Short mmCIF file of C-alpha atoms in Angstrom, two decimals:
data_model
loop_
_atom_site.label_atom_id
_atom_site.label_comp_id
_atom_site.label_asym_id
_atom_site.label_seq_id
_atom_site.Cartn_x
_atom_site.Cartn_y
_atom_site.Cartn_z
CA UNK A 22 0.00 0.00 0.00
CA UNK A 23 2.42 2.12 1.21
CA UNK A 24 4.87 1.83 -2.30
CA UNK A 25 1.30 2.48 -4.40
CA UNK A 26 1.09 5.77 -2.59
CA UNK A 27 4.13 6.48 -3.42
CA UNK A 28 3.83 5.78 -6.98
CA UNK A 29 0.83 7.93 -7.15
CA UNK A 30 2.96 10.94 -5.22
CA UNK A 31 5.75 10.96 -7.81
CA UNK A 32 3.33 10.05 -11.16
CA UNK A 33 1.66 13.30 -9.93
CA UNK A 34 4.83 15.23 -9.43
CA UNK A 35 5.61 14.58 -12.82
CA UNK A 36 2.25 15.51 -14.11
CA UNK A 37 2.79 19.03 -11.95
CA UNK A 38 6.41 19.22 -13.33
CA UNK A 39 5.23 18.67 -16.82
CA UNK A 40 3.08 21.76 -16.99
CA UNK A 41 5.81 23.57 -15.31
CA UNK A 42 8.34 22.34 -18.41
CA UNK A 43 5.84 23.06 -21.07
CA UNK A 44 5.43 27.00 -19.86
CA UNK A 45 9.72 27.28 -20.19
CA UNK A 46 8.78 26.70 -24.01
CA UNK A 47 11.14 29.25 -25.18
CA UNK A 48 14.05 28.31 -23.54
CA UNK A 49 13.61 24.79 -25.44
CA UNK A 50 15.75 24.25 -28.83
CA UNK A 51 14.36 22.33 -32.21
CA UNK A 52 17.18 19.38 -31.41
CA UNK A 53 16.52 16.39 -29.88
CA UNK A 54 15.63 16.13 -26.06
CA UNK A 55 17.06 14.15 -23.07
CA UNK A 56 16.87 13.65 -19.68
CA UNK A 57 19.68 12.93 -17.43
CA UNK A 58 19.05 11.36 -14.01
CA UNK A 59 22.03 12.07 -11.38
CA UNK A 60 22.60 9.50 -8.87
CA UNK A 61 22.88 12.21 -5.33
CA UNK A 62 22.98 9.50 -3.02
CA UNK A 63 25.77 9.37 0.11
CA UNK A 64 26.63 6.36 -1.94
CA UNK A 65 28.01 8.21 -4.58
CA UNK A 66 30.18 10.59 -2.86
CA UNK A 67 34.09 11.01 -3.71
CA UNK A 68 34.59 9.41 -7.06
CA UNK A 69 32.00 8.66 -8.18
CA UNK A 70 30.33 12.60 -8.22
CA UNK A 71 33.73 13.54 -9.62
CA UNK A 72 33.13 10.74 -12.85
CA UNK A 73 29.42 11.56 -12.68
CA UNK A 74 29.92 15.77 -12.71
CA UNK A 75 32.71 15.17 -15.61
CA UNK A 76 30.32 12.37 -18.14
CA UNK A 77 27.84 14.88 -18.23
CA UNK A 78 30.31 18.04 -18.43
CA UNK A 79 31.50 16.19 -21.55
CA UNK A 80 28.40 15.70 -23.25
CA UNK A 81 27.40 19.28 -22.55
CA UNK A 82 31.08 20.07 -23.64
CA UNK A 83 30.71 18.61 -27.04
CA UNK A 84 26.96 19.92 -27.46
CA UNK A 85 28.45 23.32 -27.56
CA UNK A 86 31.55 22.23 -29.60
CA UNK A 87 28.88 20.94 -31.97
CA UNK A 88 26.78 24.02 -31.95
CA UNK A 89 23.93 21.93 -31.09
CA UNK A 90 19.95 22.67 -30.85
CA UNK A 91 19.86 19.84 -28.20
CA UNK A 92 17.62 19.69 -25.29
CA UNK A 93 18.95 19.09 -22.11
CA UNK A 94 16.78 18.58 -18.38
CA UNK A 95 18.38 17.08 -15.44
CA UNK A 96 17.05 15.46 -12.31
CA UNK A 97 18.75 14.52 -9.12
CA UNK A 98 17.90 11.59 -7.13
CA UNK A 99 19.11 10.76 -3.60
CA UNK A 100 18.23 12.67 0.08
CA UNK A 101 15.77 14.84 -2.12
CA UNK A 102 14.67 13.71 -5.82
CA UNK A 103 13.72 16.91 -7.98
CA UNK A 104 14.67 18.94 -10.99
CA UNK A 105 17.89 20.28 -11.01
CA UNK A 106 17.29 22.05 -14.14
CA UNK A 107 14.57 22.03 -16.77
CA UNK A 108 14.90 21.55 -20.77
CA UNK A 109 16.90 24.22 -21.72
CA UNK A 110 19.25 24.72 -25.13
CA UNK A 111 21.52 27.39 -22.59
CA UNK A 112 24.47 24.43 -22.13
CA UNK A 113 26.41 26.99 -19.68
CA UNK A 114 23.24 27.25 -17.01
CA UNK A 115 22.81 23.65 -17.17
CA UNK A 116 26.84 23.46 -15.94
CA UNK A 117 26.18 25.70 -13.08
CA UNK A 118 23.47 23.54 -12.02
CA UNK A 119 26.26 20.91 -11.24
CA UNK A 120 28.26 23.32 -8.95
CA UNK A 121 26.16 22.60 -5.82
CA UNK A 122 25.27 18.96 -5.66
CA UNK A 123 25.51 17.17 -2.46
CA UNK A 124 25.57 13.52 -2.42
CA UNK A 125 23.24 12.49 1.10
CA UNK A 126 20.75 9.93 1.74
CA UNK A 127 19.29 6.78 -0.03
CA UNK A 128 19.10 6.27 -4.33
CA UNK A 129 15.26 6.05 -5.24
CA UNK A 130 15.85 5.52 -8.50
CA UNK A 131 12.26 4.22 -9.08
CA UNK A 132 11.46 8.02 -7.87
CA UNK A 133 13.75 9.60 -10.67
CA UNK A 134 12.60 7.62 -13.18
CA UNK A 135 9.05 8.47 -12.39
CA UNK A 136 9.51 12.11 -12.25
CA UNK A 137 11.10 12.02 -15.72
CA UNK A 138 8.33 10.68 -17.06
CA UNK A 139 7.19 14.79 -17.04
CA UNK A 140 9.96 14.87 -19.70
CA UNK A 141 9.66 12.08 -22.31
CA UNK A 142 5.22 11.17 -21.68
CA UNK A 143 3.61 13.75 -20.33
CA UNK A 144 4.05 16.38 -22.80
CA UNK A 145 7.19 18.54 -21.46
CA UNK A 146 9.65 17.47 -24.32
CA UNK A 147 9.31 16.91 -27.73
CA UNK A 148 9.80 14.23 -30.85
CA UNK A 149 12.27 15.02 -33.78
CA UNK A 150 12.03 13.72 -37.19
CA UNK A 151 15.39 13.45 -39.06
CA UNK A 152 13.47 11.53 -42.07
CA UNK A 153 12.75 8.74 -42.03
CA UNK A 154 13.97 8.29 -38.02
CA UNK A 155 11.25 9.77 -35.68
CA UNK A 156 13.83 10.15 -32.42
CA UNK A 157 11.43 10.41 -29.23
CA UNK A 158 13.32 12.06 -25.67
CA UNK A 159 15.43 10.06 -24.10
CA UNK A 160 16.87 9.28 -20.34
CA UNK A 161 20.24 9.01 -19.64
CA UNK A 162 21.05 7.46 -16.27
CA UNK A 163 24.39 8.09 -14.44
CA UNK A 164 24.61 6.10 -11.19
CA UNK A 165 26.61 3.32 -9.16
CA UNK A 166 23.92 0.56 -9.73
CA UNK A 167 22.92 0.59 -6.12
CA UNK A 168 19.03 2.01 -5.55
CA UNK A 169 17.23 1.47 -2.61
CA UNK A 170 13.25 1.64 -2.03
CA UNK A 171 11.56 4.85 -2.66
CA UNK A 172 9.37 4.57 0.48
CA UNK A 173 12.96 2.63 3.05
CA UNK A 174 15.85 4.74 3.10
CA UNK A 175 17.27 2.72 5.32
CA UNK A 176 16.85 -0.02 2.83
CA UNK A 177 20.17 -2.07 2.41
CA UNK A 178 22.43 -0.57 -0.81
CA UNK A 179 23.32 -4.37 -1.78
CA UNK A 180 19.99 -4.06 -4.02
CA UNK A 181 20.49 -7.31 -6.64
CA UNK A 182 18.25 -8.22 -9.31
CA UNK A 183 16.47 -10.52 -7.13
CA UNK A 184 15.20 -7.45 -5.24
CA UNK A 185 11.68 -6.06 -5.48
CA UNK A 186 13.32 -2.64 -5.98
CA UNK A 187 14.81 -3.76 -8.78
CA UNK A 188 11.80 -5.49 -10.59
CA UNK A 189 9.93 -2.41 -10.01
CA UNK A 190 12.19 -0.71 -11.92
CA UNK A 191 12.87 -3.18 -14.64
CA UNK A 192 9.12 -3.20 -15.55
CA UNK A 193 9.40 0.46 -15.37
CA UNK A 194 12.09 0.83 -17.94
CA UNK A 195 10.55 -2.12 -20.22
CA UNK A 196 7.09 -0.38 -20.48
CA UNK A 197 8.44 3.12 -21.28
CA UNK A 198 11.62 1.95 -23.48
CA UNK A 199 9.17 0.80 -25.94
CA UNK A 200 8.95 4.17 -26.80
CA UNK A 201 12.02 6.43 -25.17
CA UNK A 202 15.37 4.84 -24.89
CA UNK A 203 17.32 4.78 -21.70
CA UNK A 204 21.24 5.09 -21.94
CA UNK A 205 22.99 4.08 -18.65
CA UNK A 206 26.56 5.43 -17.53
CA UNK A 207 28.35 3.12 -14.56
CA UNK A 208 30.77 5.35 -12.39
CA UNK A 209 32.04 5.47 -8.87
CA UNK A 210 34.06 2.55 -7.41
CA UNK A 211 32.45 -0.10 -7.08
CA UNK A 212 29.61 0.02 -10.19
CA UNK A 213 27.06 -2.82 -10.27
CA UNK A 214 27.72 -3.48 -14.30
CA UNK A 215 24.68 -6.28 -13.61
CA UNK A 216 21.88 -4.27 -12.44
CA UNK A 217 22.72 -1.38 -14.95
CA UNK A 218 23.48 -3.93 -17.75
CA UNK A 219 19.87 -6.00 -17.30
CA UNK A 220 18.36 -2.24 -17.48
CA UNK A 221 19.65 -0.93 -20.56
CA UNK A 222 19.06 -4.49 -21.97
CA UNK A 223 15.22 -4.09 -21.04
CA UNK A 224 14.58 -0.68 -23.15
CA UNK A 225 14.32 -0.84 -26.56
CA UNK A 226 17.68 0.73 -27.93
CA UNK A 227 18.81 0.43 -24.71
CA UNK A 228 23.12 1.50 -24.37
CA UNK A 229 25.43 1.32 -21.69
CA UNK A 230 28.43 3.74 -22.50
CA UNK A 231 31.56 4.11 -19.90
CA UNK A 232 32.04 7.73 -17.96
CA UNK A 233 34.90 7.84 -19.80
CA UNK A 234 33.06 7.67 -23.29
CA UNK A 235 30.06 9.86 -22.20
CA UNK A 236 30.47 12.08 -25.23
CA UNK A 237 29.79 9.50 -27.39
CA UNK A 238 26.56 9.76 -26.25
CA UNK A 239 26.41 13.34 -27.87
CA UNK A 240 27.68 12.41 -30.99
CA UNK A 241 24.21 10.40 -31.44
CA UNK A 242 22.42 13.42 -32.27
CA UNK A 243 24.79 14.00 -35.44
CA UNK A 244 24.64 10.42 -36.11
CA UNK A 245 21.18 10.12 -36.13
CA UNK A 246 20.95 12.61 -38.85
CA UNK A 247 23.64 10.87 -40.53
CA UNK A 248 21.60 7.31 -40.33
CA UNK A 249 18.39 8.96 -41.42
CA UNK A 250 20.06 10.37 -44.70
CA UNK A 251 21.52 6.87 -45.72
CA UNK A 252 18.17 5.48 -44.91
CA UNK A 253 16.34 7.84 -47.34
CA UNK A 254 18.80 7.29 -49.62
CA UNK A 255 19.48 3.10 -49.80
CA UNK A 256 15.86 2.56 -48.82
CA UNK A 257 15.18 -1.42 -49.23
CA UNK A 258 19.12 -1.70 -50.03
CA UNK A 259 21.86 -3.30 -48.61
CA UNK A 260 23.92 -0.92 -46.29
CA UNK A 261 27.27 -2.12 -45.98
CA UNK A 262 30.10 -0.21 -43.80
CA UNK A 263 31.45 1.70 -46.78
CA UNK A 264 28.40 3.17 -47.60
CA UNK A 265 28.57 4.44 -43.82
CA UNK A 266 31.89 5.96 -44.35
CA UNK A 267 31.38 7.65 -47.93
CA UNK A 268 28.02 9.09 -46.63
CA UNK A 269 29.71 10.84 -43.62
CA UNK A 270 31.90 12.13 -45.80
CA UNK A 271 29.41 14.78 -46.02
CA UNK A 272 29.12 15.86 -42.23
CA UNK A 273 33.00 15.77 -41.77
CA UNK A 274 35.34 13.61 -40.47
CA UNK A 275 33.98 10.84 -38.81
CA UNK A 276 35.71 9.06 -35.97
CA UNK A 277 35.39 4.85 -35.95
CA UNK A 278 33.01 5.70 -33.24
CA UNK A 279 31.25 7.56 -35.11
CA UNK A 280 30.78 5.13 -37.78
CA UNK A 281 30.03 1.93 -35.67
CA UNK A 282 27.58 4.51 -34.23
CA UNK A 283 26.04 4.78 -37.35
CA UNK A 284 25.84 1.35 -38.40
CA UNK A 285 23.74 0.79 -34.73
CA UNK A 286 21.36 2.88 -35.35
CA UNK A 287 20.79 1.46 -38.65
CA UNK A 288 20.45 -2.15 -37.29
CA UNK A 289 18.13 -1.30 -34.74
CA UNK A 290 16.00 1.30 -37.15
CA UNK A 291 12.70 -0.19 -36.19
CA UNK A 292 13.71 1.75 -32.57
CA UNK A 293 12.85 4.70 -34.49
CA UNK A 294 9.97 3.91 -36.17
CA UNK A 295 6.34 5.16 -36.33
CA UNK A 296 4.73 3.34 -33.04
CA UNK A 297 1.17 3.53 -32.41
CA UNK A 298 1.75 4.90 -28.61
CA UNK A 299 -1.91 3.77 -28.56
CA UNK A 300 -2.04 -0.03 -28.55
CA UNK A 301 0.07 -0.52 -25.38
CA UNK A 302 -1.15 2.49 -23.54
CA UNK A 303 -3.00 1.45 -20.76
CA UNK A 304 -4.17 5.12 -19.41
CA UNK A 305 -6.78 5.29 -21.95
CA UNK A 306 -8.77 2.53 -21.82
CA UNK A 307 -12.52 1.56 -19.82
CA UNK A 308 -12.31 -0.96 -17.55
CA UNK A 309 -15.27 -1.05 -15.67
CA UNK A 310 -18.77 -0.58 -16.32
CA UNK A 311 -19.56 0.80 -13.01
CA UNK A 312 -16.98 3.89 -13.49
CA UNK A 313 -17.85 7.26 -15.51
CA UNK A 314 -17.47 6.15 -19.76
CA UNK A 315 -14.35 7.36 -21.24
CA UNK A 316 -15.67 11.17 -22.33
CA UNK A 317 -17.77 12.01 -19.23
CA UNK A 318 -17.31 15.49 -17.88
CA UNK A 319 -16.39 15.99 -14.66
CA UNK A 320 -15.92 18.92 -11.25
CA UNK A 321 -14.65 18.31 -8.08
CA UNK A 322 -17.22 15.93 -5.38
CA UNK A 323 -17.95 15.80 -1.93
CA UNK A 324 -14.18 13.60 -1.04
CA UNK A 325 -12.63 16.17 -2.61
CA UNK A 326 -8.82 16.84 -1.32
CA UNK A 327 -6.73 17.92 -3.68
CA UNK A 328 -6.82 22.12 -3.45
CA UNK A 329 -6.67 23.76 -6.80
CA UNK A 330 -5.73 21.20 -9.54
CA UNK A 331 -8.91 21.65 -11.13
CA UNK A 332 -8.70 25.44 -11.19
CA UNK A 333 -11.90 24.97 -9.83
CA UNK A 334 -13.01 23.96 -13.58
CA UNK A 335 -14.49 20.85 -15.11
CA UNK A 336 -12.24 18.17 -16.05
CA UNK A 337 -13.06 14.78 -18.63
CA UNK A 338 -12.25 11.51 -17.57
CA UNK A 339 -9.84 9.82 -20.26
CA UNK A 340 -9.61 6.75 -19.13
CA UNK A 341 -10.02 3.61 -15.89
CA UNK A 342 -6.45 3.07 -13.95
CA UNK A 343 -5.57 -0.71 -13.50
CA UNK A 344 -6.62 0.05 -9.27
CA UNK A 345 -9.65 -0.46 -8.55
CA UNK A 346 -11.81 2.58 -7.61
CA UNK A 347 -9.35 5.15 -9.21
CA UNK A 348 -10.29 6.94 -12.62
CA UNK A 349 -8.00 9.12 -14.48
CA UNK A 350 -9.06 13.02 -15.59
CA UNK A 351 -7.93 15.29 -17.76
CA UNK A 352 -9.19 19.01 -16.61
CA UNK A 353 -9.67 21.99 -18.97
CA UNK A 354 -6.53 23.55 -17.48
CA UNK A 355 -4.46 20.58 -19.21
CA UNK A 356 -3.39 18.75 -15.88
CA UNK A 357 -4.30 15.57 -15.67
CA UNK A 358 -4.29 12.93 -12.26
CA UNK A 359 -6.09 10.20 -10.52
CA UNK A 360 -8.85 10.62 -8.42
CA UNK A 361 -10.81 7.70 -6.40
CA UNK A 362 -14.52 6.91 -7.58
CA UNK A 363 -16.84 4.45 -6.25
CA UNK A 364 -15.60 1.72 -3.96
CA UNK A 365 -12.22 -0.22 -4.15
CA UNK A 366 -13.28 -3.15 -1.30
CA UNK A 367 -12.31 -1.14 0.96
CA UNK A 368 -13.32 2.67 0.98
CA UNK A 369 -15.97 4.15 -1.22
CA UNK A 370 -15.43 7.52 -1.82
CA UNK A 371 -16.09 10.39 -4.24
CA UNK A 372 -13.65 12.79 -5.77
CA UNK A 373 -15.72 13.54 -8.67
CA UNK A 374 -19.38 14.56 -9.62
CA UNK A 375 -20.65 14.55 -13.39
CA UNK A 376 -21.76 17.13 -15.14
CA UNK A 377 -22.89 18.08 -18.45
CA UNK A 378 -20.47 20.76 -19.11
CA UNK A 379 -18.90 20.29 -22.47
CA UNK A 380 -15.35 21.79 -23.36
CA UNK A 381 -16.08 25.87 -24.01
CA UNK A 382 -13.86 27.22 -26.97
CA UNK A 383 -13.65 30.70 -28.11
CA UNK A 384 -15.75 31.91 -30.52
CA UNK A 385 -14.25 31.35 -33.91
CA UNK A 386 -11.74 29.20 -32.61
CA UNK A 387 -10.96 25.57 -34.50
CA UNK A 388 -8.71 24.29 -32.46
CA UNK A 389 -9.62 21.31 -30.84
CA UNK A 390 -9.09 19.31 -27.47
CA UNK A 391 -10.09 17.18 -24.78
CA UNK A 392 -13.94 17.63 -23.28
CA UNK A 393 -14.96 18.67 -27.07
CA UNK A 394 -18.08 17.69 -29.19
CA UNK A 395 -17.82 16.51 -32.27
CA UNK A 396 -19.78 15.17 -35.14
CA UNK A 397 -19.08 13.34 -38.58
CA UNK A 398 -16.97 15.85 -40.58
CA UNK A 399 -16.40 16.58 -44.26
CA UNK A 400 -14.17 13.89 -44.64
CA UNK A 401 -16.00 10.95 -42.68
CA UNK A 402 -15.17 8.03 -44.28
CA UNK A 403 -15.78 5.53 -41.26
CA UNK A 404 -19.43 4.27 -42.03
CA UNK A 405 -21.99 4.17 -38.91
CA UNK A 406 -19.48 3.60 -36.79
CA UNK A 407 -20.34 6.49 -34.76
CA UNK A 408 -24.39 5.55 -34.55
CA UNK A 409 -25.80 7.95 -37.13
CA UNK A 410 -25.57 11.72 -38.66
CA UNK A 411 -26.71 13.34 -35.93
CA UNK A 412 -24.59 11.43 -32.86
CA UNK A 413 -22.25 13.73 -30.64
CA UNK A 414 -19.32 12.39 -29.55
CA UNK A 415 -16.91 13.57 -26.72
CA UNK A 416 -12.91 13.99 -27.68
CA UNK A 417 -11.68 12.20 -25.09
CA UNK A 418 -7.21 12.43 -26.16
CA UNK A 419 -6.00 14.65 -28.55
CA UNK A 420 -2.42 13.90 -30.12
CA UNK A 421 0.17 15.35 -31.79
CA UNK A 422 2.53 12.37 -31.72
CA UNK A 423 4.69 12.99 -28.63
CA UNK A 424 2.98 16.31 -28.34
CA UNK A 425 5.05 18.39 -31.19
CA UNK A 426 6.88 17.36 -34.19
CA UNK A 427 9.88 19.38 -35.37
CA UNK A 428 11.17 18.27 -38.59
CA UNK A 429 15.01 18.24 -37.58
CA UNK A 430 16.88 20.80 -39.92
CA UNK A 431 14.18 22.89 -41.13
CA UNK A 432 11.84 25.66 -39.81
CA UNK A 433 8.94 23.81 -39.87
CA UNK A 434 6.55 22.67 -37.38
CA UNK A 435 4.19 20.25 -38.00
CA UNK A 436 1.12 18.76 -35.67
CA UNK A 437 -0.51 15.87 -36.53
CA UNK A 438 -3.75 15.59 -34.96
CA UNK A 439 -5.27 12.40 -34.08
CA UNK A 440 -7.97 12.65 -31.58
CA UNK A 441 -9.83 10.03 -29.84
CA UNK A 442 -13.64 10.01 -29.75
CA UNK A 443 -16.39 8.26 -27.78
CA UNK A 444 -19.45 7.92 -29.72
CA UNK A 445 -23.03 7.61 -27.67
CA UNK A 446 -22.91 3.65 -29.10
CA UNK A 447 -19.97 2.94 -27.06
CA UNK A 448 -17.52 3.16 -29.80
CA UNK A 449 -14.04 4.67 -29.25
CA UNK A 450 -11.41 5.35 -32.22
CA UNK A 451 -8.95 7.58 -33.71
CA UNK A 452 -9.76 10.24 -36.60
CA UNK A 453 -7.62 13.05 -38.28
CA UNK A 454 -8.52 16.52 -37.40
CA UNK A 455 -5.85 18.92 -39.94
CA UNK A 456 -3.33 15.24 -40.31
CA UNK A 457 -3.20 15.59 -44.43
CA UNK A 458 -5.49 18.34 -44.83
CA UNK A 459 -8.37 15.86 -43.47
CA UNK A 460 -11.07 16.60 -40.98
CA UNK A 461 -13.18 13.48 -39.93
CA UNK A 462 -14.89 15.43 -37.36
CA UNK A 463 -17.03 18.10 -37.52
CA UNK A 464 -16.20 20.73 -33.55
CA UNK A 465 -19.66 21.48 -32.42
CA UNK A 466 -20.54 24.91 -30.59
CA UNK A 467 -22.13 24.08 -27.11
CA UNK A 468 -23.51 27.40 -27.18
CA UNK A 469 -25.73 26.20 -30.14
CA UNK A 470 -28.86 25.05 -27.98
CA UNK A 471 -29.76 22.52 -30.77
CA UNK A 472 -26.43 21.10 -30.12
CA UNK A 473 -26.68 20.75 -25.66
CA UNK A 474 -30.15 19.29 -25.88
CA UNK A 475 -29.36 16.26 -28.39
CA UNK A 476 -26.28 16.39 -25.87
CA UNK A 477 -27.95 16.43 -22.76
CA UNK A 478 -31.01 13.67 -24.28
CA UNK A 479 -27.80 11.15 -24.61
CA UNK A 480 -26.50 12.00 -21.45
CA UNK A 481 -29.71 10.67 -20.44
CA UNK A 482 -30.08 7.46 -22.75
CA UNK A 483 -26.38 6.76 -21.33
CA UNK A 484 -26.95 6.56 -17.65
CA UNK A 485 -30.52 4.90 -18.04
CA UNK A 486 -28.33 1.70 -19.63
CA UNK A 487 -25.99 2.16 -17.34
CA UNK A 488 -28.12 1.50 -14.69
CA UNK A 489 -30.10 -1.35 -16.32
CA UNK A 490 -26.32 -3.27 -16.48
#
């Protein structure tokens, strides 16, 4: 119970720290984004903060020497787990952020990797496209190998991987690596290769690279560009190390690093593919038929306890958490965390009321998002699926594929829309809103009375069969 609440504590944190990362917008660059997670603990002290301080100086080091565009956010983890600084492009302030780190108390790695979750998930970074690689934000993690519980400090620092600790955080780095690779970086004395090892070996694209080598792990964001352009170029071909070497030709010299860097990439391409973040994503889904339907609207209720995350608005609930009793909300303000509903076995309590409230949007606005209603638009192509002309469905996710696209070495920025809609028959799917020019869905005004009474009559309709299940 106790390692649940804590789980909940930090996936909120990094909810909270996600609108905070998404507001520093303009310090971000176009380049590709990563996370590093600092190992603070007492653990660490002497050597290895001196390797850990100098990996990451190097990387930074050769970011500038590059004249990168990069992203950078670091997190510390140890007596206190927080930001140390968030995505910024300004390599220099990022250094400075280095200057005061004191390594104290326990290494709740779990913690750090749950907080950076505000960073790669949760909309406070960004995806690249360097044709035809789609390069998603990473975490890099520089530690000893030894974390302890995030709930025991005094939890003993001979964590193996026999330890619950550990398996927490292997299924941690499994489910997100599908989509954001982690790089780990052993240092201090006595480094448990093992632990670290059975990590990076868990994420998809998963590294381990040596303190000593750390700025090989900047070099990626050249050689990603590099792989991309050969993979344009020799699409369906055979890419053989030559072609490696004659095609870097173009970006400079290229060290044997470099090129076995390259060549990688290339043989895990399908790392960088185009994922449907969709079919494994377990936020998003109904569970249970006693719960509020994917696309209710939602205010605070009578158990209410959590001050002002709703900004005292209404909120729509996107989805049934795998506990019992807990939904999960998105509110107009963009935040989104769980709140308890109904009874888990134990408690029955009541964070939430409905309402039917839809989504307001400015008049002459087209921009669409979550807690919208939406009808069969010009290009509806999709049948009955959504009942008939006149049903009004609720958006219930709106994305832009990690949240924005840059197209890596131009000035464009392109959204693709694909929004997910509950239909009064039950049915949930995606459709295009602006993706090719293409509008499935038709935004309705819910200041159009016509619109809140059919609305309102299958509000009515819904809760009448939910009653008679």
């Amino acid at each position: 119970m106790e390692t649940e609440l804590a789980r909940l504590f930090w996936e909120n944190k990094a909810k909270e720290e996600a609108v905070q990362n998404q507001s520093l917008k303009l310090q971000h660059g176009r380049g590709k984004c990563s996370v590093f997670l600092l190992d603070t603990s007492e653990s660490m002290s002497g050597e290895g903060l001196r390797q850990m301080k100098e990996a990451l100086l190097c990387i930074l080091n050769e970011y500038k020497a590059m004249n990168m565009d990069d992203n950078v956010a670091v997190i510390g983890f140890g007596e206190e787990t927080k930001f140390l600084h968030y995505y910024s492009n300004s390599y220099d302030s990022i250094i400075k952020c280095l200057e005061n780190i004191k390594c104290k108390g326990p290494s709740p790695l779990e913690a750090g990797i749950l907080l950076s979750f505000s960073c790669i998930k949760l909309g406070g970074g960004h995806t690249v496209i360097s044709s035809p690689l789609i390069i998603r934000a990473r975490v890099v993690v520089i530690s000893d190998g030894h974390p302890t519980d995030m709930i025991n400090p005094r939890e003993t620092m001979a964590t193996t991987t026999q330890s619950e600790t550990f398996h927490r955080i292997h299924s941690l780095v499994k489910r997100q690596g599908k989509w954001n690779p982690f790089t780990f970086i052993p240092v201090g004395k006595d480094p448990n290769y093992q632990l670290l090892g059975a990590l990076a070996a868990a994420a998809k694209g998963g590294r381990i690279i040596g303190w000593e080598e750390a700025r090989l792990y900047a070099r990626l964001s050249v050689n990603f560009t590099v792989a991309g352009d050969i993979l344009s170029h020799f699409e369906n071909k055979k890419i053989t190390e030559d072609i490696v070497r004659w095609r870097y030709s173009n970006y400079g010299e290229g060290t044997e690093e470099d090129i076995n860097q390259v060549c990688e990439i290339l043989n895990e391409k399908e790392v960088y593919g185009d994922i449907d973040e969709d079919e494994d994503d377990e936020n998003f889904i109904e569970r249970y038929s006693t719960m509020p339907c994917v696309g209710t609207r939602v205010r605070r209720g009578r158990d209410w306890r959590y001050e002002n995350q709703d900004s005292k608005g209404v909120g729509t609930v996107i989805g049934h958490t795998d506990r019992v009793g807990w939904i999960l909300v998105e509110w107009d303000n963009g935040k989104r965390f769980d709140y308890r509903y109904g009874s888990n076995g134990i408690w029955a309590k009541y964070d939430l009321v409905i309402c039917d409230e839809p989504r307001q949007i400015p008049q002459n606005e087209t921009m669409i998002a979550t807690g919208c209603l939406v009808r069969r638009g010009l290009d509806w192509q999709w049948g009955d699926q959504n009942g008939d002309d006149e049903s009004i469905g609720t958006v219930y996710r709106v994305k832009r594929r990690g949240e924005v696209y840059y197209i890596f070495l131009t000035t464009e920025l392109t959204c693709f829309s694909i929004d997910k809609v509950r239909w009064p028959n039950g049915i949930k799917s995606n459709y295009r809103f602006g993706h090719a020019n293409k509008y499935d869905l038709f935004l309705c005004d819910p200041r159009d009375p016509e619109v809140m009474s059919k609305y309102r009559t299958q509000m009515c309709k819904n809760r009448k069969s939910a009653k008679l299940e």
